[in-house]
Amino acid sequence: MGRIPSSLRARRMLALIPYLRRGATVRISDLAATLGTTAEEVTELLGDLVMCGVPPFSPDALIDLDVQADSVTVLADPPALDRPLRLTHAELRALLAAIETAGVGADDPLARKLADAADSASLEHLARSLRAHPEVGAAEIYSLLADAIESSCKVRIAYLSARETEPRSRVVRPLELVNRNGVWYLVAFCESADGERTFRLDRIHNAEQLDERFSHPVDPSRSVVPELAGVPTAVLRVAPGYSIDNRDWPGAEVEPQQDGSLRVRLPFASPHWVAREVCSALGAIEVLEPDELRAEVREMAERLLSELPS
Amino acid sequence: MRRIATRRLSQSSYNREDEGRAMVSPHERLVNLALYLASRTKPVSIQECRDAGLGYPADADDAAFQRMFERDKDALRAAGIAIVVDEDGRYSVDPDQSYAAEIELDDAECATIRALAAALVNDPSFPFAEDLAVAVAKMDLGPFPDEPVRSNLAVADPGRQSAQARIAADAVSRRKRLRFGYTNARGERKRHEVEPYGVAFRRGRWYLVGRDVELNEVRVYALLRADALEVETTHPKNPDFEVPEGFSIEDYLVLPFQIGSERFDAAALFGPSAAWRAPAATEGKGRLVPRHDGSVLWEVQAASPRAFAAWCVANGPGVVPRAPETAVSAYRTGLEEVAARHG
């Protein structure tokens, strides 16, 4: 913790003070969880706090704590600052950026409530100068899933998978919400598939929290990228001048060719995903192998062509 | 059970009367100053702060002490403590401006913030992680989940993007000019001086929006392509510019097919089975017109027919360009080429 700037360390210490009410015994792990840090760091912060106080810095004028290995007992109320401090502009900015990633905009009631804990002028300024995600309408699904994860309630979702044209209903046990490259995913145990699956939130048509509860597994999967070991690899040719900079292709190996084209070895778990990536390049990307994937691409292109009005 | 002996040992060796006592660390001094100012019933002078034994070095000369005191006040203000100065130059804490007003969040709102914090506090590409952790602690929303969630808003160079976004966001807040090197898509690098108006994130990239001083135009810069960001340091406490009236960052965040100087009206049809995805997919751009058959027509400005057609394919199935004819043609010929190449 030695490399943390003093100002930040002081902010964390000040944030802890309101939790230290006389007579209370608080688990250090709970304080760590509240502050989003480790128990070791909280123990250090508490060790620093007992050095602090007001003049004359006699024992009764210092923050009086009995710090144990796994808990802290508060022997006297702190001399001041025993209420939570107002959110600063930077803290409101962090909260708004965080909720915007889930689709909660600055005009949402939640954003306005958060601004009430800070400075309302900050909200107006941040609404004009900060955008963390432009997606519309995702907040409701995110909020429902976050609540279901905390309350261990099963959820019925209508989900549009990459290979389907209509959303399909399934019951899942929601485990985690994870972001990758700006896209939120739900990691859940899917009862229909009898296994853990990952669902893009923007492909969940609707979600309904059920009364039925479930037990969280001890060690759920923590990655939204499919395990690449053992999956097939596609070989692609990318036409000269065509940029793939913005493509999120986990595990891709890119080899520039003399003619300016790129040869890409791309591990894939879903042929539908690769087919859509290739089709959306409108001819600038070609699958060289395997043949089954080439057929998948051709079928998707023909299917998409059939959607055009004749 | 291990008992931490820090306090007992520290207090016995922590003689505040002793001018030559062990150094008080800067973070302890900051907390002492905060507690001292907040506990006083009357404003105190700078000399009283110096003499109160808060931890300012006894051997610091007046100028050094003054600098230290100014820095400490700034740090405490940045923590949310409103330190005010009266007409006699005495300091106090304004409780109304320092303590948080109570806000009521329902269970789902608390769960939303906790879930987001769990994901983003440890995300190396989220530039405001420290502030988020302190904010959540201040709000007393209850503990984060036991295990940190692994999340990565920006997969490409997350630490660098995050650090640059943080610098840029602070420059936006303080209205300080930024200078940086920028390598464009053609690989050409050039120095830019920009008045930063806003910061945005989308699809794994952090962006800076601001007025390029040399070009006198508002431009969007991908921070992944920027290097050596420097904040204007002259007059650090005074803003360098005013943000134009009516500026909104939203106006500069465009979809991929809207990049370019050309402008034309485009339209795409979300079929009945895809209509529910239209509000999210179109990101609030353009106009969505519901139709009797359950489909939705999307009318939007575009700059590239081919890019518009590609967007429709990427967001399909069930999304088809309808106008202009050049976009419909790009969609048709592009997919015909795909089918032919893979035949």
XYZ file of C-alpha atoms in Angstrom:
653
model
C 0.000 0.000 0.000
C 3.039 2.229 0.291
C 2.709 3.531 -3.262
C -0.783 4.930 -2.759
C -0.675 8.744 -2.686
C -1.155 10.294 0.741
C -4.232 12.190 -0.406
C -5.944 8.984 -1.506
C -4.929 7.174 1.647
C -6.354 10.033 3.701
C -9.592 9.914 1.679
C -9.964 6.235 2.442
C -9.269 6.860 6.135
C -11.849 9.648 6.205
C -14.371 7.368 4.465
C -13.878 4.770 7.202
C -14.438 7.131 10.146
C -18.274 7.211 9.949
C -18.297 3.421 10.285
C -16.453 3.656 13.609
C -19.230 4.225 16.134
C -18.569 3.770 19.844
C -19.179 0.263 21.096
C -19.404 -1.266 17.647
C -17.367 -4.263 16.672
C -16.979 -4.445 12.930
C -15.450 -7.232 10.888
C -12.439 -6.035 8.967
C -13.536 -8.089 5.985
C -16.829 -6.161 5.958
C -15.004 -2.841 6.000
C -12.758 -4.100 3.222
C -15.765 -5.153 1.182
C -17.429 -1.794 1.762
C -14.346 0.052 0.625
C -13.734 -2.340 -2.251
C -10.283 -3.210 -1.028
C -8.420 -5.890 0.887
C -8.557 -6.716 4.584
C -4.819 -6.109 4.750
C -5.221 -2.582 3.485
C -8.062 -1.849 5.892
C -5.949 -3.128 8.773
C -3.213 -0.719 7.723
C -5.679 2.156 7.418
C -7.057 1.419 10.881
C -3.495 1.253 12.197
C -2.968 4.738 10.763
C -6.282 6.028 12.100
C -5.391 5.249 15.706
C -2.497 7.663 15.293
C -4.907 10.447 14.420
C -6.950 12.778 16.554
C -7.176 16.339 17.790
C -5.057 18.417 20.172
C -3.781 17.753 22.765
C -3.412 14.250 21.225
C -3.730 12.622 24.604
C -5.078 9.060 24.474
C -8.639 10.274 24.909
C -8.231 12.745 22.021
C -7.145 10.096 19.520
C -9.340 7.779 17.502
C -9.719 4.947 19.955
C -9.873 1.523 18.380
C -9.068 -1.985 19.455
C -7.835 -3.535 16.245
C -7.819 -7.320 16.189
C -6.781 -9.589 13.368
C -10.287 -9.933 11.974
C -12.314 -7.200 13.676
C -12.127 -3.747 15.154
C -13.902 -2.561 18.276
C -14.567 1.125 18.622
C -13.816 2.293 22.169
C -14.895 5.917 21.758
C -16.631 8.013 19.152
C -14.262 9.811 16.782
C -13.676 13.447 17.753
C -15.355 14.691 14.538
C -16.376 13.706 11.001
C -18.611 10.894 12.192
C -21.099 11.397 9.337
C -20.518 10.452 5.698
C -18.979 13.220 3.653
C -20.684 14.698 0.634
C -19.772 13.120 -2.669
C -17.228 15.180 -4.552
C -17.478 16.094 -8.226
C -14.928 13.373 -9.023
C -16.863 10.780 -7.037
C -20.148 11.706 -8.705
C -18.346 11.507 -12.053
C -17.193 7.974 -11.169
C -20.694 6.917 -10.167
C -22.305 8.411 -13.260
C -19.712 6.838 -15.531
C -20.304 3.499 -13.817
C -24.088 3.586 -14.093
C -23.885 4.858 -17.664
C -21.964 1.757 -18.666
C -25.125 -0.116 -17.709
C -27.373 2.208 -19.676
C -28.497 4.507 -16.846
C -28.360 8.016 -18.287
C -27.910 11.353 -16.545
C -31.657 11.982 -16.798
C -32.518 8.781 -14.945
C -33.965 9.105 -11.409
C -30.989 7.162 -10.033
C -28.535 9.683 -11.470
C -30.529 12.533 -9.975
C -30.576 10.850 -6.572
C -26.828 10.398 -6.681
C -26.422 14.036 -7.636
C -28.400 14.960 -4.518
C -25.588 13.431 -2.489
C -23.136 15.693 -4.282
C -23.648 18.983 -6.029
C -26.501 19.299 -8.491
C -24.443 21.643 -10.663
C -22.025 18.761 -11.150
C -24.763 16.640 -12.702
C -25.571 19.289 -15.279
C -21.920 19.679 -16.212
C -21.299 15.934 -16.323
C -24.414 15.320 -18.412
C -22.893 17.487 -21.132
C -19.281 16.353 -20.874
C -19.284 12.650 -20.013
C -20.645 9.655 -21.878
C -19.710 6.200 -20.742
C -22.197 4.298 -22.860
C -24.722 5.427 -25.387
C -26.942 2.367 -25.178
C -30.600 3.052 -24.615
C -32.913 0.871 -22.588
C -30.396 -1.531 -21.035
C -30.680 -0.187 -17.497
C -33.843 -2.048 -16.604
C -32.431 -5.456 -17.543
C -29.136 -4.734 -15.775
C -30.892 -3.614 -12.614
C -33.182 -6.654 -12.538
C -30.264 -9.032 -13.009
C -28.101 -7.305 -10.380
C -30.948 -7.592 -7.905
C -31.549 -11.248 -8.802
C -27.865 -12.083 -8.333
C -27.874 -10.541 -4.857
C -31.098 -12.252 -3.835
C -30.150 -15.571 -5.521
C -33.410 -15.649 -7.463
C -33.778 -17.470 -10.728
C -34.668 -15.425 -13.771
C -36.606 -16.256 -16.902
C -35.069 -14.564 -19.924
C -36.032 -14.389 -23.571
C -32.672 -14.525 -25.315
C -31.734 -14.085 -28.938
C -28.717 -16.257 -29.593
C -26.383 -15.738 -32.528
C -27.846 -18.661 -34.457
C -31.521 -17.882 -33.941
C -33.878 -15.339 -35.425
C -36.351 -15.182 -32.536
C -35.651 -14.888 -28.791
C -36.073 -18.159 -26.911
C -37.248 -18.438 -23.310
C -35.012 -20.088 -20.735
C -34.630 -20.155 -16.964
C -31.206 -19.212 -15.644
C -29.486 -18.897 -12.294
C -27.706 -15.529 -12.596
C -24.187 -15.512 -11.208
C -22.343 -12.453 -12.406
C -22.447 -9.368 -14.604
C -19.215 -8.872 -16.491
C -18.127 -6.250 -18.982
C -15.837 -6.855 -21.919
C -15.009 -4.079 -24.351
C -18.058 -2.088 -23.353
C -20.498 -4.979 -23.671
C -22.215 -6.346 -20.573
C -22.625 -10.094 -20.251
C -24.539 -12.214 -17.800
C -22.742 -15.321 -16.621
C -25.441 -17.755 -15.516
C -26.270 -21.402 -15.116
C -28.765 -22.148 -17.847
C -31.250 -24.806 -16.767
C -32.289 -25.508 -20.363
C -28.703 -26.202 -21.405
C -27.803 -27.733 -18.016
C -24.567 -25.764 -17.895
C -22.978 -22.386 -17.394
C -23.532 -19.981 -20.269
C -22.779 -16.383 -21.124
C -25.505 -14.060 -22.379
C -25.058 -10.617 -23.921
C -27.384 -8.213 -22.158
C -28.285 -6.432 -25.373
C -29.657 -9.713 -26.722
C -31.947 -10.306 -23.751
C -35.386 -9.290 -24.982
C -36.991 -9.384 -21.565
C -36.297 -10.763 -18.133
C -38.517 -11.750 -15.244
C -37.321 -12.464 -11.734
C -38.803 -15.682 -10.349
C -39.592 -16.552 -6.727
C -37.513 -19.719 -6.872
C -34.073 -19.355 -5.278
C -30.803 -21.167 -5.903
C -27.440 -21.706 -4.227
C -24.438 -20.000 -5.734
C -21.742 -22.402 -6.894
C -18.450 -22.123 -5.035
C -16.413 -21.286 -8.084
C -18.396 -19.926 -10.998
C -16.728 -19.166 -14.274
C -15.226 -15.679 -14.306
C -14.576 -15.222 -17.978
C -16.864 -14.285 -20.801
C -14.323 -15.325 -23.400
C -14.849 -18.971 -24.324
C -12.031 -21.303 -23.399
C -9.903 -21.165 -26.523
C -7.873 -24.297 -25.939
C -9.272 -27.098 -28.011
C -11.653 -25.013 -30.110
C -11.285 -25.007 -33.901
C -9.294 -22.295 -35.627
C -10.424 -20.376 -38.674
C -7.962 -19.020 -41.210
C -9.106 -15.715 -42.676
C -7.813 -13.441 -45.391
C -8.435 -9.742 -44.849
C -8.234 -7.601 -47.997
C -5.518 -4.923 -48.239
C -6.611 -1.631 -46.687
C -9.472 -3.120 -44.692
C -9.094 -2.266 -40.986
C -9.801 -4.847 -38.313
C -8.615 -2.543 -35.497
C -12.038 -2.357 -33.903
C -12.784 -6.061 -34.077
C -12.740 -7.876 -30.753
C -11.261 -11.199 -31.773
C -9.892 -13.007 -28.716
C -6.835 -15.109 -29.445
C -6.432 -13.874 -33.027
C -2.969 -14.129 -34.582
C -2.490 -11.594 -37.359
C 0.172 -12.045 -40.013
C 0.651 -9.239 -42.587
C 1.221 -10.497 -46.143
C 3.382 -9.022 -48.891
C 0.374 -7.910 -50.948
C -0.913 -5.820 -48.016
C -3.529 -8.341 -46.978
C -3.676 -9.954 -43.545
C -3.779 -13.641 -42.769
C -5.557 -14.219 -39.465
C -5.738 -17.394 -37.420
C -8.849 -17.027 -35.294
C -9.956 -19.543 -32.652
C -13.738 -19.728 -32.491
C -16.390 -21.432 -30.423
C -19.349 -20.201 -32.468
C -19.340 -20.515 -36.273
C -22.335 -18.133 -36.365
C -20.270 -15.422 -34.719
C -17.441 -15.780 -37.273
C -19.943 -15.879 -40.119
C -21.481 -12.578 -39.016
C -18.039 -10.988 -38.647
C -17.179 -12.074 -42.183
C -20.525 -11.076 -43.713
C -20.394 -7.606 -42.153
C -17.128 -6.957 -44.017
C -19.153 -7.218 -47.257
C -16.484 -9.152 -49.134
C -13.326 -7.763 -47.524
C -12.818 -10.874 -45.393
C -12.739 -14.421 -46.676
C -12.646 -17.651 -44.716
C -9.903 -19.837 -46.195
C -10.584 -22.766 -43.892
C -12.237 -24.834 -42.565
C -14.732 -25.756 -45.257
C -17.642 -26.116 -42.820
C -17.146 -22.509 -41.785
C -17.033 -21.383 -45.421
C -20.380 -23.094 -45.899
C -21.756 -21.372 -42.802
C -20.687 -17.988 -44.171
C -22.253 -18.681 -47.538
C -25.541 -19.752 -45.943
C -25.668 -16.657 -43.753
C -24.937 -14.356 -46.703
C -27.711 -16.004 -48.716
C -30.102 -15.788 -45.779
C -29.354 -12.077 -45.333
C -29.801 -11.480 -49.063
C -33.213 -13.103 -48.882
C -34.250 -10.431 -46.346
C -33.979 -7.766 -49.056
C -37.307 -6.910 -50.643
C -37.455 -8.249 -54.164
C -6.122 -14.567 17.331
C -3.443 -12.038 16.496
C -3.709 -8.744 18.259
C -2.386 -5.730 16.406
C -0.059 -3.875 18.720
C 0.238 -0.765 16.598
C -1.861 1.484 18.727
C -0.339 0.724 22.115
C 3.196 0.962 20.809
C 2.473 4.046 18.796
C 0.819 6.001 21.527
C 3.571 5.363 24.033
C 6.156 6.649 21.612
C 3.986 9.348 20.130
C 4.677 12.387 22.190
C 3.050 15.361 20.514
C 4.799 17.751 22.865
C 8.118 16.598 21.544
C 9.034 18.820 18.618
C 11.660 16.367 17.561
C 9.286 13.399 17.621
C 8.974 10.808 14.960
C 7.652 12.048 11.617
C 3.900 12.153 11.202
C 3.075 10.798 7.795
C 1.324 13.134 5.345
C -1.910 11.108 5.318
C -2.088 11.193 9.120
C -1.455 14.930 9.024
C -4.311 15.337 6.549
C -6.714 13.394 8.755
C -5.542 15.350 11.808
C -6.178 18.626 10.024
C -9.642 17.460 8.938
C -10.535 16.344 12.458
C -9.103 19.532 13.961
C -11.016 21.896 11.681
C -14.240 19.884 11.965
C -14.065 19.667 15.749
C -13.549 23.394 16.387
C -16.536 25.478 17.315
C -14.862 28.650 16.018
C -12.720 29.316 12.957
C -8.986 28.967 13.471
C -6.047 30.822 12.010
C -3.313 29.275 9.935
C -0.928 29.824 12.848
C -3.221 27.909 15.169
C -3.205 25.050 12.685
C 0.572 25.177 12.604
C 0.851 25.175 16.381
C -1.748 22.475 16.996
C 0.709 19.617 16.588
C -1.109 18.179 13.587
C 2.122 16.914 12.126
C 3.640 19.810 10.213
C 7.426 19.583 10.466
C 8.752 21.863 13.165
C 11.762 22.768 11.066
C 9.778 23.915 8.007
C 10.190 27.609 7.230
C 7.139 29.816 6.721
C 7.066 29.430 2.959
C 7.396 25.651 3.101
C 4.672 25.413 5.732
C 2.391 27.666 3.689
C 2.834 25.454 0.613
C 2.173 22.332 2.639
C -0.926 23.840 4.213
C -2.315 24.912 0.841
C -1.783 21.413 -0.560
C -3.477 19.889 2.467
C -6.506 22.145 2.114
C -6.796 21.194 -1.560
C -6.536 17.508 -0.682
C -9.244 17.769 1.953
C -11.516 19.686 -0.388
C -10.967 16.931 -2.932
C -12.132 14.488 -0.259
C -15.409 16.387 0.119
C -14.628 18.587 3.125
C -15.751 22.154 2.534
C -13.089 24.327 4.134
C -14.194 27.935 4.197
C -12.243 31.081 4.981
C -13.769 34.014 6.835
C -12.936 37.658 6.282
C -10.150 37.461 8.869
C -8.519 34.602 7.019
C -9.601 32.006 9.573
C -10.561 28.491 8.556
C -13.493 26.285 9.419
C -15.480 23.405 8.012
C -18.929 24.187 6.628
C -20.997 21.222 7.821
C -23.859 21.882 5.404
C -21.501 21.628 2.445
C -19.360 18.836 3.877
C -21.782 16.164 4.963
C -23.830 14.137 2.524
C -27.549 14.652 2.360
C -29.459 11.443 2.916
C -30.709 9.838 -0.257
C -33.068 6.906 -0.528
C -32.207 4.163 -2.959
C -34.401 1.127 -3.439
C -33.021 -2.413 -3.329
C -32.598 -2.684 -7.081
C -30.755 0.642 -7.248
C -28.403 -0.435 -4.444
C -27.849 -3.768 -6.161
C -27.135 -2.020 -9.450
C -24.466 0.212 -7.934
C -22.907 -2.624 -5.944
C -22.752 -4.869 -9.007
C -21.220 -2.102 -11.110
C -18.732 -1.182 -8.416
C -17.718 -4.806 -7.990
C -16.978 -4.969 -11.685
C -15.373 -1.586 -12.226
C -13.370 -0.908 -9.054
C -10.854 -3.531 -10.126
C -11.113 -2.881 -13.847
C -7.787 -1.505 -15.072
C -9.525 0.287 -17.919
C -12.017 2.202 -15.761
C -10.371 5.581 -15.109
C -12.412 6.474 -12.041
C -11.968 3.284 -9.993
C -10.523 4.967 -6.895
C -13.240 7.602 -6.821
C -15.877 4.928 -7.323
C -14.612 2.894 -4.359
C -14.619 5.916 -2.052
C -18.026 7.040 -3.327
C -19.594 3.652 -2.641
C -18.027 3.602 0.825
C -19.382 7.080 1.564
C -22.862 6.001 0.532
C -22.804 3.020 2.887
C -24.417 0.740 0.361
C -23.212 -2.382 2.073
C -20.415 -4.708 1.118
C -19.258 -5.555 -2.366
C -19.574 -9.225 -3.361
C -16.982 -11.455 -1.709
C -15.011 -12.047 -4.865
C -14.067 -9.256 -7.224
C -15.672 -9.511 -10.623
C -13.289 -9.607 -13.541
C -14.271 -6.923 -15.947
C -12.520 -5.127 -18.746
C -14.269 -2.200 -20.365
C -11.346 -1.669 -22.709
C -9.418 -4.732 -23.785
C -6.840 -2.828 -25.848
C -4.113 -1.316 -23.667
C -6.472 -0.873 -20.702
C -4.034 0.752 -18.266
C -2.856 3.384 -20.719
C -6.336 4.197 -21.990
C -7.559 4.512 -18.430
C -4.707 6.757 -17.309
C -5.154 9.040 -20.305
C -8.915 9.180 -19.870
C -8.422 10.158 -16.245
C -6.036 12.976 -17.167
C -8.410 14.141 -19.882
C -11.466 14.006 -17.601
C -9.671 16.045 -14.950
C -8.653 18.574 -17.596
C -12.310 18.772 -18.680
C -13.393 19.445 -15.098
C -10.720 22.085 -14.568
C -11.014 23.466 -18.117
C -7.281 23.177 -18.720
C -5.788 22.830 -22.188
C -4.196 19.523 -23.182
C -1.248 18.854 -25.470
C -0.521 15.417 -26.859
C 0.863 13.469 -29.750
C -1.701 11.733 -31.951
C -1.209 9.014 -34.509
C -4.078 8.865 -36.976
C -5.400 5.799 -38.796
C -2.857 6.387 -41.604
C 0.007 6.213 -39.121
C 0.814 9.934 -39.243
C 1.803 11.419 -35.887
C 1.266 15.063 -34.999
C 1.170 17.215 -31.858
C -2.187 18.720 -30.955
C -3.302 21.344 -28.503
C -6.906 20.893 -27.477
C -9.432 22.566 -25.218
C -11.080 19.467 -23.755
C -14.865 19.624 -23.590
C -15.713 16.043 -22.723
C -14.698 12.406 -22.363
C -16.593 9.435 -23.703
C -16.383 5.671 -23.754
C -17.799 3.361 -26.345
C -17.014 -0.106 -27.656
C -13.777 -0.580 -25.763
C -12.339 2.869 -26.465
C -12.049 6.068 -24.448
C -12.351 9.269 -26.455
C -11.576 12.915 -25.895
C -13.825 15.553 -27.463
C -12.484 19.066 -27.654
C -11.590 22.058 -29.766
C -8.338 21.642 -31.635
C -6.709 25.031 -31.180
C -4.800 24.974 -34.480
C -7.716 23.751 -36.570
C -10.295 25.696 -34.583
C -12.645 22.728 -34.839
C -14.194 20.382 -32.326
C -12.653 16.973 -32.944
C -12.921 13.496 -31.443
C -9.667 11.766 -30.483
C -9.316 8.079 -29.600
C -7.104 8.129 -26.529
C -5.627 4.812 -27.599
C -3.926 6.753 -30.389
C -2.734 9.587 -28.131
C 0.549 9.755 -26.280
C 2.436 12.080 -23.977
C -0.612 13.905 -22.655
C 0.336 17.132 -20.918
C -1.964 19.453 -19.054
C -1.349 23.187 -19.361
C 0.390 24.118 -16.123
C 0.383 27.899 -16.376
C -2.088 29.315 -13.860
C -3.086 25.861 -12.587
C -6.032 27.134 -10.568
C -7.569 29.207 -13.370
C -9.508 27.778 -16.324
C -7.938 28.220 -19.765
C -11.182 28.425 -21.744
C -14.963 28.481 -21.689
C -16.998 25.602 -23.065
C -19.316 26.917 -25.802
C -22.901 27.463 -24.765
C -25.032 24.485 -25.699
C -22.143 22.058 -26.126
C -23.224 18.462 -25.652
C -20.824 15.587 -26.091
C -23.644 13.491 -27.483
C -23.574 15.546 -30.690
C -20.035 14.357 -31.415
C -20.478 10.655 -30.690
C -21.409 9.135 -33.980
C -22.026 5.642 -35.243
C -19.334 4.126 -37.486
C -21.219 4.922 -40.704
C -21.544 8.578 -39.685
C -17.803 9.232 -39.801
C -16.915 11.451 -42.735
C -17.788 14.825 -44.178
C -20.560 13.623 -46.505
C -24.141 13.695 -45.172
C -27.215 12.003 -46.602
C -30.513 10.600 -45.340
C -30.485 6.876 -44.773
C -33.096 4.401 -43.591
C -33.100 0.817 -42.392
C -35.957 -1.489 -41.523
C -35.944 -3.527 -38.328
C -38.279 -6.409 -39.136
C -41.005 -7.420 -36.660
C -38.757 -9.980 -34.983
C -35.884 -7.490 -34.648
C -37.909 -4.378 -33.776
C -37.385 -4.812 -30.028
C -33.622 -4.386 -30.524
C -33.925 -1.099 -32.405
C -33.805 1.379 -29.454
C -30.605 -0.113 -28.027
C -28.909 -0.841 -31.331
C -29.466 2.634 -32.738
C -28.042 4.314 -29.615
C -30.522 7.135 -29.630
C -29.444 8.337 -33.084
C -31.976 9.252 -35.717
C -35.704 8.581 -35.553
C -37.532 5.300 -35.052
C -40.898 5.034 -36.771
C -43.076 2.082 -35.681
C -45.122 0.476 -38.449
C -48.410 -1.410 -38.416
C -46.819 -4.793 -39.109
C -44.646 -4.557 -35.980
C -41.511 -3.489 -37.835
C -39.660 -0.243 -37.143
C -38.234 2.089 -39.763
C -35.080 3.859 -38.694
C -34.296 7.194 -40.326
C -30.809 8.468 -39.705
C -28.056 10.602 -41.201
C -25.139 8.698 -42.699
C -21.805 9.498 -44.316
C -20.933 6.217 -46.015
C -23.392 3.913 -47.864
C -21.085 0.921 -47.566
C -20.479 1.459 -43.841
C -24.226 1.819 -43.315
C -24.833 -1.464 -45.132
C -22.109 -3.155 -43.072
C -23.710 -1.860 -39.870
C -27.041 -3.425 -40.893
C -25.384 -6.806 -41.438
C -23.476 -6.612 -38.151
C -26.663 -5.819 -36.255
C -28.831 -8.387 -38.013
C -30.608 -10.615 -38.568
C -33.709 -8.701 -39.503
C -32.064 -5.325 -40.184
C -32.071 -4.284 -43.830
C -31.084 -0.967 -45.438
C -33.909 0.768 -47.307
C -32.294 4.032 -48.396
C -30.375 5.425 -50.117
C -30.190 3.094 -53.073
C -26.384 3.178 -52.870
C -26.573 1.596 -49.380
C -29.056 -1.045 -50.538
C -26.782 -1.778 -53.471
C -23.710 -2.003 -51.207
C -25.599 -4.471 -49.011
C -26.678 -6.588 -51.990
C -23.423 -6.626 -53.908
C -21.366 -7.050 -50.751
C -23.300 -10.094 -49.610
C -23.371 -11.515 -53.143
C -19.602 -11.227 -53.166
C -19.396 -12.970 -49.779
C -21.607 -15.796 -51.052
C -19.609 -16.103 -54.285
C -16.247 -16.156 -52.513
C -17.431 -18.912 -50.206
C -19.165 -20.979 -52.886
